[in-house]
Coordinates of N, CA and C in Angstrom, one line a residue:
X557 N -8.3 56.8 53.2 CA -8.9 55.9 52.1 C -8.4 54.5 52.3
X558 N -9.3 53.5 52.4 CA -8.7 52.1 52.6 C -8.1 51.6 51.1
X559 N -7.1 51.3 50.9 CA -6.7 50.4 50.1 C -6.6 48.8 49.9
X560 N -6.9 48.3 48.7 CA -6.9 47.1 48.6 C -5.3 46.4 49.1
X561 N -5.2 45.6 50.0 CA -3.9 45.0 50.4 C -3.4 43.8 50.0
X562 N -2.1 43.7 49.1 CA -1.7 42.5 48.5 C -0.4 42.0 49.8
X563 N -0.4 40.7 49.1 CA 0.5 39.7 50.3 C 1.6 39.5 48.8
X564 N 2.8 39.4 49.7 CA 3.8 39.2 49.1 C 4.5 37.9 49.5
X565 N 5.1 36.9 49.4 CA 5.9 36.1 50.1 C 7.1 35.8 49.2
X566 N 7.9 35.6 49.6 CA 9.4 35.6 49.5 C 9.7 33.4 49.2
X567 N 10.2 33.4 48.3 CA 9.9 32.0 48.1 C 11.5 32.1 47.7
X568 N 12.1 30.5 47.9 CA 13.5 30.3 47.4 C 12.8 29.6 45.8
X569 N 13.6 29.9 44.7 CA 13.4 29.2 43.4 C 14.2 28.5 43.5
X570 N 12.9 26.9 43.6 CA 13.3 25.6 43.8 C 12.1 25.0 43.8
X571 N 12.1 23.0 43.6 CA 10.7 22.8 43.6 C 10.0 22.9 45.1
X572 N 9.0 22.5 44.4 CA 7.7 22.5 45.8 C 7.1 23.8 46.6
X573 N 8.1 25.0 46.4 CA 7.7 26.4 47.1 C 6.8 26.6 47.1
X574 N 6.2 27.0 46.1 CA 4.8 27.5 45.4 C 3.5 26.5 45.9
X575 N 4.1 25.5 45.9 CA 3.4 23.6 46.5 C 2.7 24.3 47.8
X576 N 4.1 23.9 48.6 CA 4.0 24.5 50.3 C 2.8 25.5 50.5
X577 N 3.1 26.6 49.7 CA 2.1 28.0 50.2 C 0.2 27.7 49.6
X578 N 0.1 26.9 48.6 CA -1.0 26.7 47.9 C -1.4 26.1 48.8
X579 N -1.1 24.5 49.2 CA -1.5 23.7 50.2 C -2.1 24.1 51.5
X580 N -1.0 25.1 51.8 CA -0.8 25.9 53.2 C -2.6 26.8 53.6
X581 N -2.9 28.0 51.8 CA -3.9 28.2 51.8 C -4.7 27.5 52.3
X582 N -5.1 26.4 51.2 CA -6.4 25.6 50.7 C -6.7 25.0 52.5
X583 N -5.7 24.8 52.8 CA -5.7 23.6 54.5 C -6.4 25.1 55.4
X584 N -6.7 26.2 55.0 CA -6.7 27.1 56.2 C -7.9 27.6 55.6
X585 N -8.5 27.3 54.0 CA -9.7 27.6 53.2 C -9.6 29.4 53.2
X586 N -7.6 29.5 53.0 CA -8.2 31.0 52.1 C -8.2 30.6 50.7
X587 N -9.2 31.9 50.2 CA -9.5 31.6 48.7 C -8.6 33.2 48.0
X588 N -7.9 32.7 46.9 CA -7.0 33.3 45.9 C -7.9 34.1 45.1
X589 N -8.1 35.8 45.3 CA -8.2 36.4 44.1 C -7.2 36.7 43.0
X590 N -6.2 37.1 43.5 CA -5.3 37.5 42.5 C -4.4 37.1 42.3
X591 N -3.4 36.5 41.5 CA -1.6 36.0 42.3 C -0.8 36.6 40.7
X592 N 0.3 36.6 41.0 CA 1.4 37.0 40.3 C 2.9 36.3 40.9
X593 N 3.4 36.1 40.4 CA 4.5 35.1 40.5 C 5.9 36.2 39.3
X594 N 6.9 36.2 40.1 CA 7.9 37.1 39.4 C 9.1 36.3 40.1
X595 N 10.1 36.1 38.9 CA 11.4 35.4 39.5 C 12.5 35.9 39.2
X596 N 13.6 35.4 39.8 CA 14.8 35.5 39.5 C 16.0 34.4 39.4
X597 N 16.9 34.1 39.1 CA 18.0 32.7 39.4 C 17.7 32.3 40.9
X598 N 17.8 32.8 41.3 CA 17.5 32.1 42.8 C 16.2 32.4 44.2
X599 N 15.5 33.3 43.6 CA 14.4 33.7 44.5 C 12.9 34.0 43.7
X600 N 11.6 33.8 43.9 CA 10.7 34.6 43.2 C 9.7 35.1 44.6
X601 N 9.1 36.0 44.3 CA 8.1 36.7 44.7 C 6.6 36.5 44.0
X602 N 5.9 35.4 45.2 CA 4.5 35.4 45.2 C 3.6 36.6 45.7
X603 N 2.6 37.4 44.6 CA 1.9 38.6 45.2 C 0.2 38.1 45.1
X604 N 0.0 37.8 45.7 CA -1.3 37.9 45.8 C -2.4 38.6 46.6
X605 N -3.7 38.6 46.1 CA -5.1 38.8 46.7 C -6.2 38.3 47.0
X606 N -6.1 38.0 48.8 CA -6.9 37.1 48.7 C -7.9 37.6 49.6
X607 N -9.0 36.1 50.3 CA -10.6 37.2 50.5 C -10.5 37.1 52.2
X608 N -9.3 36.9 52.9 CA -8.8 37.2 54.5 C -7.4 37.4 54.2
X609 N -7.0 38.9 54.3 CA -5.6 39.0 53.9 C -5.0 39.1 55.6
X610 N -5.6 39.1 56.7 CA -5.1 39.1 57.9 C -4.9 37.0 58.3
X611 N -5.9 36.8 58.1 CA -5.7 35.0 58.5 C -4.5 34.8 57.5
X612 N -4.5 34.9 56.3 CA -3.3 34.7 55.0 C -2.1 34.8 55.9
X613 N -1.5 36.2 55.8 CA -0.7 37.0 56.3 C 0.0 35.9 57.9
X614 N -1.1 35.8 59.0 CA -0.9 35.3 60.0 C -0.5 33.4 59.7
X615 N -1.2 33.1 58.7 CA -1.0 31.5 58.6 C 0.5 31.8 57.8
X616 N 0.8 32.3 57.1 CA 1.7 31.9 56.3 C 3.0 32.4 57.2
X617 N 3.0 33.8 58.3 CA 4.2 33.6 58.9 C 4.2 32.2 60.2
X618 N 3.1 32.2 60.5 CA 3.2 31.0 61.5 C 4.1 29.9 61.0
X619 N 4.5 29.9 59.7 CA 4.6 28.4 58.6 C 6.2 29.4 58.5
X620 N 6.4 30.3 59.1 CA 8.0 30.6 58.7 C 8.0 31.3 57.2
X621 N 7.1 31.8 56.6 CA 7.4 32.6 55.1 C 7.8 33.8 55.6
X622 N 8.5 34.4 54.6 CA 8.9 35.6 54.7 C 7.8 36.2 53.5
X623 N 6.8 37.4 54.9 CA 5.7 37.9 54.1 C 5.4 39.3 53.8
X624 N 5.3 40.0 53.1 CA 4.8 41.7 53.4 C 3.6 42.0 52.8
X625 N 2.8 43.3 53.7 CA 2.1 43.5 52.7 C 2.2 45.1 52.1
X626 N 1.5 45.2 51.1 CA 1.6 46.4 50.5 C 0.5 46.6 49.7
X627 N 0.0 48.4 50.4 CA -1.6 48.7 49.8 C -1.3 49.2 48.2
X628 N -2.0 48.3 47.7 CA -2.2 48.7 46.0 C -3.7 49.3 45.9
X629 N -3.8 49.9 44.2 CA -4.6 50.5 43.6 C -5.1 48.9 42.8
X630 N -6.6 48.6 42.8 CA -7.3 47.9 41.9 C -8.4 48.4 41.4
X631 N -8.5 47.8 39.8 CA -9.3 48.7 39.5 C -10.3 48.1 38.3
X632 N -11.2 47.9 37.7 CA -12.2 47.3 36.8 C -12.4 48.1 35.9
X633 N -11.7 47.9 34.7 CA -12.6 48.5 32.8 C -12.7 47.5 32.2
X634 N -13.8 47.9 31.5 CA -14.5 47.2 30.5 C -13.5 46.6 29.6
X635 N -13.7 45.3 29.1 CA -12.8 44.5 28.6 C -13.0 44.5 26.5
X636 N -12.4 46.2 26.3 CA -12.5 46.3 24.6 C -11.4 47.1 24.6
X637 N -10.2 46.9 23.4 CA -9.3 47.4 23.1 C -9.0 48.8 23.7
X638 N -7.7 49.1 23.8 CA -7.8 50.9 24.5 C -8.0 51.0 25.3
X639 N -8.5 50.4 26.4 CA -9.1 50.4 28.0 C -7.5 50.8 28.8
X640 N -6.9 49.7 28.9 CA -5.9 49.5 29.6 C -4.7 50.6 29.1
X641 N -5.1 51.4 27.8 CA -4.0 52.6 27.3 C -4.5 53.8 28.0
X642 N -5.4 53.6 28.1 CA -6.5 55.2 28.7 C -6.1 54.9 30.5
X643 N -5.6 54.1 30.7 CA -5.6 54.0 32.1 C -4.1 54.9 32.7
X644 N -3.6 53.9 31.2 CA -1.7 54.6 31.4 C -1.4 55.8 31.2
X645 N -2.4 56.3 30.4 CA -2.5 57.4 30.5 C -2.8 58.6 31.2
X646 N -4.4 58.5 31.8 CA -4.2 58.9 33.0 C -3.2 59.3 33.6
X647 N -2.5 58.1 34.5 CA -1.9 58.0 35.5 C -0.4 58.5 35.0
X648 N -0.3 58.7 33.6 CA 1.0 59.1 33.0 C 1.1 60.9 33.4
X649 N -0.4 60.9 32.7 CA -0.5 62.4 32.8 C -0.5 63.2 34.5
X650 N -0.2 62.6 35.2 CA -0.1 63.1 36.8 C 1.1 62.6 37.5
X651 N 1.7 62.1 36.5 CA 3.2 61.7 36.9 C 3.5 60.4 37.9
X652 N 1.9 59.7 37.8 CA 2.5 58.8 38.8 C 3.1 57.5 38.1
X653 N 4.2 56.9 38.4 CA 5.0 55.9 38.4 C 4.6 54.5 38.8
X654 N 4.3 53.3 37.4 CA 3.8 52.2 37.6 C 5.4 51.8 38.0
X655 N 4.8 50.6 39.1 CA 5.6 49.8 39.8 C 5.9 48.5 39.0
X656 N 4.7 48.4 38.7 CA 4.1 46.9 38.6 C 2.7 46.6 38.2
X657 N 2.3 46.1 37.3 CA 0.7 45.4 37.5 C 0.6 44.2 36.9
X658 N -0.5 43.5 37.3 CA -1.3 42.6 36.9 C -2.7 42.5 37.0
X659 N -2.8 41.5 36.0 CA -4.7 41.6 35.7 C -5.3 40.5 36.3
X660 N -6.5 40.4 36.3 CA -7.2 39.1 37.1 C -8.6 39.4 36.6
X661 N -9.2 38.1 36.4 CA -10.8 38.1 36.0 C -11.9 39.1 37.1
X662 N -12.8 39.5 36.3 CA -13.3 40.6 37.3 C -14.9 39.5 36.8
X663 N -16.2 40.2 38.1 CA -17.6 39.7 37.8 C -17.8 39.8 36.8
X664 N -17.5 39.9 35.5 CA -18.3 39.1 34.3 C -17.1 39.3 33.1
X665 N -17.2 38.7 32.4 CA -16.9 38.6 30.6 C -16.6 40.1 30.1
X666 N -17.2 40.5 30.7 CA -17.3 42.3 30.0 C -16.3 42.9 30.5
X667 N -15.4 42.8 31.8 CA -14.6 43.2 32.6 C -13.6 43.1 32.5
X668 N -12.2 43.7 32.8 CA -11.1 43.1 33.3 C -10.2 43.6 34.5
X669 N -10.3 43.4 35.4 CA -9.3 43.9 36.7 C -7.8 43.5 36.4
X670 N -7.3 44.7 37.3 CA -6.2 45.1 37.9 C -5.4 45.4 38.6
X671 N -4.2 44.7 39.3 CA -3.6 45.5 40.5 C -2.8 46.3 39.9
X672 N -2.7 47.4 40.5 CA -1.2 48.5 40.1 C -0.9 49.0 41.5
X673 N 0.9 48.4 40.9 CA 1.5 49.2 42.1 C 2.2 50.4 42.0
X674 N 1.8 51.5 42.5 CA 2.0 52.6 41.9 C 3.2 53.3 43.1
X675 N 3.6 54.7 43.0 CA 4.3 55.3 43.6 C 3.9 56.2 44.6
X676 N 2.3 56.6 44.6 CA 1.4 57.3 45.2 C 0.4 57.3 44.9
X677 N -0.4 56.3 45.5 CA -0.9 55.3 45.6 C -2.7 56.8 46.0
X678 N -2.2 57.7 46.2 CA -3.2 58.9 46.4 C -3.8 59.5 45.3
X679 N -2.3 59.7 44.9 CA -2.8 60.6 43.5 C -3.4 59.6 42.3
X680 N -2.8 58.5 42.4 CA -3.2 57.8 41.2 C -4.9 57.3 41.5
X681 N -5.4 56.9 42.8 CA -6.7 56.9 42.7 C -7.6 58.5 42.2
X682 N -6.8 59.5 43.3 CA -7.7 60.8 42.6 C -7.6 61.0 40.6
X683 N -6.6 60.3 40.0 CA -6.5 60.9 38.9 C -7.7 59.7 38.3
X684 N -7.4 58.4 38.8 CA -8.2 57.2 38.0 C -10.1 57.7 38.2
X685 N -9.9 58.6 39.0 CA -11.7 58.5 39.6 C -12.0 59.8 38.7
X686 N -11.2 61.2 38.4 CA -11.3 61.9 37.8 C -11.5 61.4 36.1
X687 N -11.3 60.7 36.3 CA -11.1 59.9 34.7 C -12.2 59.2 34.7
X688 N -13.4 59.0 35.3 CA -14.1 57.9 35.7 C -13.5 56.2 35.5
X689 N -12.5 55.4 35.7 CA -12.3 54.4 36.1 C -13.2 54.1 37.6
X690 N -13.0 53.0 37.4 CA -13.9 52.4 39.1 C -12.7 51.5 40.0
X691 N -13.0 52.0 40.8 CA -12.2 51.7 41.7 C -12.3 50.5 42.5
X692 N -11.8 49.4 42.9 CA -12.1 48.2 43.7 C -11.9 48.4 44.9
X693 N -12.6 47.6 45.7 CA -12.1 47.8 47.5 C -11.8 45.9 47.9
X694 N -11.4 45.9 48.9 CA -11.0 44.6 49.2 C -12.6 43.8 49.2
X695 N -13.3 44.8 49.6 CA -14.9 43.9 49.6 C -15.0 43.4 48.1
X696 N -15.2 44.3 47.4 CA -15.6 44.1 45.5 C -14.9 42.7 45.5
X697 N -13.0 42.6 45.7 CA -12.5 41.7 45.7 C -13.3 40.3 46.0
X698 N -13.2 40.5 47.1 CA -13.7 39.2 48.1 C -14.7 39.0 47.7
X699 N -15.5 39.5 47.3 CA -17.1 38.9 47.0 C -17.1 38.7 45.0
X700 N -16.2 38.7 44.2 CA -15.8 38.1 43.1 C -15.8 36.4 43.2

């Protein structure tokens, strides 16, 4: 099964980091689907999705970042109360273990997307599709 692939980069928390890597994109014309920013006193972690995660990946170590990637679950429900409980649920009921998520605008108003990073990254698609959730692929992404 292909999974959607997020980029990670490793930034010192300080100014301009975030500067560097944006610039870095826009000058190479990748475009940003998703990003998440998580910090600590001295370091944060940029995650994003974007619509060439191999050019990304390759511009940004050429530039010396420290980058990884890692296959996440994305996923699109309808954007009305309870959506996003029925998800955790799911994925509660089959024991899989959220890592992490974030949301990101999906094709219309009615929608709302998600990365989740899960612990088995197998089961939680078989349980989300058994549930009928819809699943994203890096294409859906890229063409948003």
């Amino acid at each position: 099964m292909a999974y959607v692939k997020q980029i990670s980069v490793f930034l010192d928390n300080k100014p301009n980091q975030l500067t560097g890597v944006m610039k870095l994109l826009k000058n190479h014309r990748i475009n940003i689907r998703a990003l998440s920013i998580a910090d600590t006193k001295d370091f944060g972690i940029l995650r994003m999705i974007v619509d060439d995660t191999d050019k990304a990946v390759d511009t940004l170590r050429e530039a010396s970042y420290a980058v990884a990637e890692t296959e996440i679950v994305a996923i699109t429900i309808p954007d009305t109360p309870g959506q996003l409980s029925r998800v955790l649920d799911i994925l509660g009921e089959q024991n899989v273990n959220i890592e992490y998520l974030y949301a990101f605008l999906g094709k219309s108003d009615r929608s709302v997307s998600f990365v989740i990073r899960v612990d088995d990254n197998d089961a939680a698609y078989a349980a989300l599709e058994n549930g009928g959730i819809i699943r994203l692929t890096a294409n859906d992404i890229s063409e948003m």
